[in-house]
Amino acid sequence: MNVRDFMITKVYTIKPSNTVKDLLNILKTNRIGGVPVVDDRDQLLGMVSDGDVLRYLSPTPMGIAGLVYIIEVGEMEDVLREKLNTPVKEIMTKRNLIYVSPT
């Protein structure tokens, strides 16, 4: 059996300049957990997943053992709004990418 016998052939991709918000729309609309990040020639630059987004959007712990979060009223919305406009290239995995051919 070859990879091509069971691989997904309709692959959704994203550009490094697209925002985290764009990425979330692609993931939600297509009910997928991650996408390859490609350049204008469709060359693989990295991968980004819903886990990458969750880690990026989560608040930064402060205090003893990282268990205390200090968030001012309204600050969370501002932080999320700013983070949703971040380019995907800032959160994608760029190193140690492993891929296989269809055969």
Coordinates of C-alpha atoms in Angstrom, one line a residue:
M1 CA 0.0 0.0 0.0
N2 CA 1.3 3.5 -0.9
V3 CA 0.5 6.8 0.8
R4 CA -1.5 7.8 -2.3
D5 CA -3.9 5.0 -1.6
F6 CA -5.3 6.7 1.5
M7 CA -4.0 10.3 1.4
I8 CA -6.3 13.4 1.3
T9 CA -6.1 14.9 -2.2
K10 CA -7.9 18.2 -1.5
V11 CA -5.3 20.0 0.5
Y12 CA -6.1 23.4 1.9
T13 CA -3.1 25.7 2.3
I14 CA -2.4 29.2 3.6
K15 CA 0.2 31.8 2.8
P16 CA 2.7 33.1 5.5
S17 CA 1.2 36.6 5.2
N18 CA -2.4 35.5 6.0
T19 CA -3.5 36.2 9.5
V20 CA -4.3 33.9 12.4
K21 CA -7.9 34.9 11.9
D22 CA -7.8 33.8 8.2
L23 CA -6.3 30.5 9.4
L24 CA -9.1 30.0 11.9
N25 CA -11.7 30.5 9.2
I26 CA -10.0 27.9 7.0
L27 CA -9.8 25.4 9.8
K28 CA -13.4 25.9 10.9
T29 CA -14.9 26.0 7.5
N30 CA -13.2 22.9 6.3
R31 CA -13.3 21.0 9.7
I32 CA -9.6 20.4 9.7
G33 CA -6.9 20.7 12.3
G34 CA -4.0 22.1 10.4
V35 CA -2.6 23.2 7.0
P36 CA 0.6 23.5 5.1
V37 CA 2.0 27.1 4.8
V38 CA 3.2 27.6 1.2
D39 CA 4.7 30.4 -0.9
D40 CA 3.4 31.8 -4.2
R41 CA 4.9 28.7 -6.0
D42 CA 3.2 26.3 -3.6
Q43 CA 6.5 25.4 -2.1
L44 CA 6.2 24.2 1.5
L45 CA 7.5 26.7 4.0
G46 CA 6.0 25.3 7.2
M47 CA 3.0 23.8 9.0
V48 CA 0.4 25.4 11.3
S49 CA -2.2 23.6 13.4
D50 CA -5.1 24.4 15.7
G51 CA -2.7 23.5 18.6
D52 CA -0.3 26.2 17.4
V53 CA -3.2 28.7 17.5
L54 CA -4.3 27.7 21.0
R55 CA -0.8 28.0 22.4
Y56 CA -0.4 31.4 20.7
L57 CA -3.8 32.8 21.9
S58 CA -3.6 31.6 25.5
P59 CA -2.7 34.2 28.1
T60 CA 0.8 34.2 29.4
P61 CA 0.9 32.9 33.0
M62 CA 2.5 35.1 35.7
G63 CA 3.3 34.5 39.3
I64 CA 4.1 31.4 41.3
A65 CA 4.6 28.3 39.2
G66 CA 2.8 30.1 36.3
L67 CA -0.6 29.5 37.8
V68 CA -1.7 33.1 38.2
Y69 CA -3.0 35.1 35.3
I70 CA -3.2 38.9 35.5
I71 CA -5.7 40.3 33.1
E72 CA -7.2 43.8 33.3
V73 CA -10.8 44.4 32.3
G74 CA -11.0 44.7 28.5
E75 CA -7.4 43.7 28.1
M76 CA -8.2 40.2 26.9
E77 CA -10.3 41.5 24.0
D78 CA -7.5 43.8 23.0
V79 CA -4.9 41.1 23.2
L80 CA -7.0 38.6 21.2
R81 CA -7.8 41.2 18.5
E82 CA -4.1 42.0 18.1
K83 CA -3.1 38.3 18.1
L84 CA -5.8 37.4 15.5
N85 CA -4.2 39.9 13.1
T86 CA -0.7 38.3 13.5
P87 CA 0.7 36.8 10.3
V88 CA 0.7 33.0 10.2
K89 CA 4.5 33.1 9.6
E90 CA 4.9 34.2 13.2
I91 CA 3.4 31.0 14.7
M92 CA 4.0 28.3 12.1
T93 CA 6.4 25.4 12.5
K94 CA 9.4 26.0 10.2
R95 CA 12.0 23.5 11.3
N96 CA 12.2 19.7 11.1
L97 CA 9.4 19.3 8.7
I98 CA 9.0 15.7 7.6
Y99 CA 7.1 14.8 4.5
V100 CA 6.8 11.8 2.2
S101 CA 6.0 11.3 -1.4
P102 CA 2.7 9.6 -2.6
T103 CA 4.7 6.5 -3.5

